[in-house]
């Protein structure tokens, strides 16, 4: 009689092999799907595009963003007749850090009244922030190329640029975002059976060294976390690690708009009380959730990340749209 002995390492290797095979299957099907579509396909039938001239005052641009419910916009130089990058929340974070450390309240209010968008590049140098990448692509590029560009450049949106056939002048067609692409995938990708594997097996997201804060943490400390760790959200937890809220980079826009550069030492818990009544709240999921269930959430509402919690609502990790997009196209950060 022969006896077979159970080998734990062999079983683990087998599980890893199955997981890798499954991952390869998802990415093969997704690559084929994304190459069948262009960035233009993702755009709605009717849409509005807001573009700011670089000579526009920062104060007016910020008001326009808030009034239109958007967090970024392309920049255009009327002098050069050229695309000049994107105005994003990162620009306002740089501005806040600059005024917090380099200026009196009186100087800040006086400067901001005449501060043009073109001046923001100078602020980057003053606070030692890296210059933003000038990325763009043609509207007829494949969605696969768009996803790879978003994943590799670590940006959340890419402007779509075309050229006037007669003059050769650049034209800003629209802006394609991670969320818009993933919503398109969630609505149109039909091989949903490959999306049923739980997060616990997929290993998508961040689970170690997660930056967190408490309700009493000063806002400026959270803003510094955004910059130092290159992140866009910090979970707010209690002493037991239970998730109470999340402070996001878009919360910074209300500070910049009101000019409260000297109120950055107030607790983040108090700052969040000023959020609009229609603030969507914290989107959470568990390790049992799958890409299929996450896509269902993305189809229903605008989501930028999901906080992964256990049965007691304690923080386990964060899965961002960047994580999901990178996984779907097989991109692994170095």
mmCIF file with all atom_site columns, N, CA, C and O in Angstrom, residues 212-215 235-245 312-315:
data_model
loop_
_atom_site.group_PDB
_atom_site.id
_atom_site.type_symbol
_atom_site.label_atom_id
_atom_site.label_alt_id
_atom_site.label_comp_id
_atom_site.label_asym_id
_atom_site.label_entity_id
_atom_site.label_seq_id
_atom_site.pdbx_PDB_ins_code
_atom_site.Cartn_x
_atom_site.Cartn_y
_atom_site.Cartn_z
_atom_site.occupancy
_atom_site.B_iso_or_equiv
_atom_site.pdbx_formal_charge
_atom_site.auth_seq_id
_atom_site.auth_comp_id
_atom_site.auth_asym_id
_atom_site.auth_atom_id
_atom_site.pdbx_PDB_model_num
ATOM 1  N N  . UNK A 1 212 ? -2.773  56.949 7.993  1.00 0.00 ? 212 UNK A N  1
ATOM 2  C CA . UNK A 1 212 ? -4.072  57.192 8.625  1.00 0.00 ? 212 UNK A CA 1
ATOM 3  C C  . UNK A 1 212 ? -3.992  58.427 9.520  1.00 0.00 ? 212 UNK A C  1
ATOM 4  O O  . UNK A 1 212 ? -2.905  58.903 9.847  1.00 0.00 ? 212 UNK A O  1
ATOM 5  N N  . UNK A 1 213 ? -5.151  58.912 9.908  1.00 0.00 ? 213 UNK A N  1
ATOM 6  C CA . UNK A 1 213 ? -5.223  60.057 10.821 1.00 0.00 ? 213 UNK A CA 1
ATOM 7  C C  . UNK A 1 213 ? -6.399  59.840 11.754 1.00 0.00 ? 213 UNK A C  1
ATOM 8  O O  . UNK A 1 213 ? -7.245  58.971 11.523 1.00 0.00 ? 213 UNK A O  1
ATOM 9  N N  . UNK A 1 214 ? -6.436  60.634 12.820 1.00 0.00 ? 214 UNK A N  1
ATOM 10 C CA . UNK A 1 214 ? -7.572  60.598 13.739 1.00 0.00 ? 214 UNK A CA 1
ATOM 11 C C  . UNK A 1 214 ? -8.390  61.874 13.547 1.00 0.00 ? 214 UNK A C  1
ATOM 12 O O  . UNK A 1 214 ? -7.982  62.780 12.821 1.00 0.00 ? 214 UNK A O  1
ATOM 13 N N  . UNK A 1 215 ? -9.516  61.939 14.202 1.00 0.00 ? 215 UNK A N  1
ATOM 14 C CA . UNK A 1 215 ? -10.376 63.120 14.091 1.00 0.00 ? 215 UNK A CA 1
ATOM 15 C C  . UNK A 1 215 ? -9.682  64.374 14.618 1.00 0.00 ? 215 UNK A C  1
ATOM 16 O O  . UNK A 1 215 ? -10.032 65.488 14.232 1.00 0.00 ? 215 UNK A O  1
ATOM 17 N N  . UNK A 1 235 ? -7.511  57.583 5.344  1.00 0.00 ? 235 UNK A N  1
ATOM 18 C CA . UNK A 1 235 ? -8.610  57.132 6.203  1.00 0.00 ? 235 UNK A CA 1
ATOM 19 C C  . UNK A 1 235 ? -8.512  57.746 7.601  1.00 0.00 ? 235 UNK A C  1
ATOM 20 O O  . UNK A 1 235 ? -7.418  57.861 8.154  1.00 0.00 ? 235 UNK A O  1
ATOM 21 N N  . UNK A 1 236 ? -9.662  58.125 8.134  1.00 0.00 ? 236 UNK A N  1
ATOM 22 C CA . UNK A 1 236 ? -9.735  58.644 9.503  1.00 0.00 ? 236 UNK A CA 1
ATOM 23 C C  . UNK A 1 236 ? -10.235 57.509 10.387 1.00 0.00 ? 236 UNK A C  1
ATOM 24 O O  . UNK A 1 236 ? -11.335 56.985 10.173 1.00 0.00 ? 236 UNK A O  1
ATOM 25 N N  . UNK A 1 237 ? -9.417  57.101 11.355 1.00 0.00 ? 237 UNK A N  1
ATOM 26 C CA . UNK A 1 237 ? -9.749  55.944 12.192 1.00 0.00 ? 237 UNK A CA 1
ATOM 27 C C  . UNK A 1 237 ? -9.730  56.321 13.671 1.00 0.00 ? 237 UNK A C  1
ATOM 28 O O  . UNK A 1 237 ? -9.138  57.328 14.062 1.00 0.00 ? 237 UNK A O  1
ATOM 29 N N  . UNK A 1 238 ? -10.393 55.481 14.493 1.00 0.00 ? 238 UNK A N  1
ATOM 30 C CA . UNK A 1 238 ? -10.329 55.693 15.937 1.00 0.00 ? 238 UNK A CA 1
ATOM 31 C C  . UNK A 1 238 ? -9.166  54.878 16.513 1.00 0.00 ? 238 UNK A C  1
ATOM 32 O O  . UNK A 1 238 ? -8.374  54.289 15.767 1.00 0.00 ? 238 UNK A O  1
ATOM 33 N N  . UNK A 1 239 ? -9.070  54.827 17.827 1.00 0.00 ? 239 UNK A N  1
ATOM 34 C CA . UNK A 1 239 ? -7.935  54.149 18.483 1.00 0.00 ? 239 UNK A CA 1
ATOM 35 C C  . UNK A 1 239 ? -7.904  52.651 18.198 1.00 0.00 ? 239 UNK A C  1
ATOM 36 O O  . UNK A 1 239 ? -6.864  52.005 18.344 1.00 0.00 ? 239 UNK A O  1
ATOM 37 N N  . UNK A 1 240 ? -9.051  52.087 17.824 1.00 0.00 ? 240 UNK A N  1
ATOM 38 C CA . UNK A 1 240 ? -9.132  50.654 17.547 1.00 0.00 ? 240 UNK A CA 1
ATOM 39 C C  . UNK A 1 240 ? -9.002  50.324 16.062 1.00 0.00 ? 240 UNK A C  1
ATOM 40 O O  . UNK A 1 240 ? -9.156  49.167 15.666 1.00 0.00 ? 240 UNK A O  1
ATOM 41 N N  . UNK A 1 241 ? -8.727  51.353 15.252 1.00 0.00 ? 241 UNK A N  1
ATOM 42 C CA . UNK A 1 241 ? -8.576  51.118 13.826 1.00 0.00 ? 241 UNK A CA 1
ATOM 43 C C  . UNK A 1 241 ? -9.878  51.061 13.061 1.00 0.00 ? 241 UNK A C  1
ATOM 44 O O  . UNK A 1 241 ? -9.906  50.681 11.883 1.00 0.00 ? 241 UNK A O  1
ATOM 45 N N  . UNK A 1 242 ? -10.977 51.441 13.716 1.00 0.00 ? 242 UNK A N  1
ATOM 46 C CA . UNK A 1 242 ? -12.282 51.465 13.048 1.00 0.00 ? 242 UNK A CA 1
ATOM 47 C C  . UNK A 1 242 ? -12.357 52.694 12.139 1.00 0.00 ? 242 UNK A C  1
ATOM 48 O O  . UNK A 1 242 ? -12.027 53.805 12.563 1.00 0.00 ? 242 UNK A O  1
ATOM 49 N N  . UNK A 1 243 ? -12.777 52.497 10.893 1.00 0.00 ? 243 UNK A N  1
ATOM 50 C CA . UNK A 1 243 ? -12.850 53.592 9.931  1.00 0.00 ? 243 UNK A CA 1
ATOM 51 C C  . UNK A 1 243 ? -14.050 54.491 10.244 1.00 0.00 ? 243 UNK A C  1
ATOM 52 O O  . UNK A 1 243 ? -15.193 54.036 10.285 1.00 0.00 ? 243 UNK A O  1
ATOM 53 N N  . UNK A 1 244 ? -13.768 55.770 10.475 1.00 0.00 ? 244 UNK A N  1
ATOM 54 C CA . UNK A 1 244 ? -14.806 56.749 10.779 1.00 0.00 ? 244 UNK A CA 1
ATOM 55 C C  . UNK A 1 244 ? -15.132 57.624 9.569  1.00 0.00 ? 244 UNK A C  1
ATOM 56 O O  . UNK A 1 244 ? -16.273 58.052 9.387  1.00 0.00 ? 244 UNK A O  1
ATOM 57 N N  . UNK A 1 245 ? -14.119 57.872 8.747  1.00 0.00 ? 245 UNK A N  1
ATOM 58 C CA . UNK A 1 245 ? -14.296 58.765 7.596  1.00 0.00 ? 245 UNK A CA 1
ATOM 59 C C  . UNK A 1 245 ? -13.052 58.666 6.717  1.00 0.00 ? 245 UNK A C  1
ATOM 60 O O  . UNK A 1 245 ? -12.161 57.870 6.984  1.00 0.00 ? 245 UNK A O  1
ATOM 61 N N  . UNK A 1 312 ? -15.833 44.244 11.571 1.00 0.00 ? 312 UNK A N  1
ATOM 62 C CA . UNK A 1 312 ? -16.022 45.259 12.608 1.00 0.00 ? 312 UNK A CA 1
ATOM 63 C C  . UNK A 1 312 ? -15.719 46.660 12.086 1.00 0.00 ? 312 UNK A C  1
ATOM 64 O O  . UNK A 1 312 ? -15.560 47.597 12.860 1.00 0.00 ? 312 UNK A O  1
ATOM 65 N N  . UNK A 1 313 ? -15.620 46.774 10.780 1.00 0.00 ? 313 UNK A N  1
ATOM 66 C CA . UNK A 1 313 ? -15.336 48.056 10.108 1.00 0.00 ? 313 UNK A CA 1
ATOM 67 C C  . UNK A 1 313 ? -13.929 48.577 10.400 1.00 0.00 ? 313 UNK A C  1
ATOM 68 O O  . UNK A 1 313 ? -13.663 49.780 10.295 1.00 0.00 ? 313 UNK A O  1
ATOM 69 N N  . UNK A 1 314 ? -13.027 47.668 10.742 1.00 0.00 ? 314 UNK A N  1
ATOM 70 C CA . UNK A 1 314 ? -11.636 48.047 10.982 1.00 0.00 ? 314 UNK A CA 1
ATOM 71 C C  . UNK A 1 314 ? -10.872 48.062 9.663  1.00 0.00 ? 314 UNK A C  1
ATOM 72 O O  . UNK A 1 314 ? -11.112 47.232 8.786  1.00 0.00 ? 314 UNK A O  1
ATOM 73 N N  . UNK A 1 315 ? -9.948  49.004 9.551  1.00 0.00 ? 315 UNK A N  1
ATOM 74 C CA . UNK A 1 315 ? -9.202  49.194 8.314  1.00 0.00 ? 315 UNK A CA 1
ATOM 75 C C  . UNK A 1 315 ? -8.299  48.003 7.999  1.00 0.00 ? 315 UNK A C  1
ATOM 76 O O  . UNK A 1 315 ? -7.530  47.547 8.838  1.00 0.00 ? 315 UNK A O  1
#
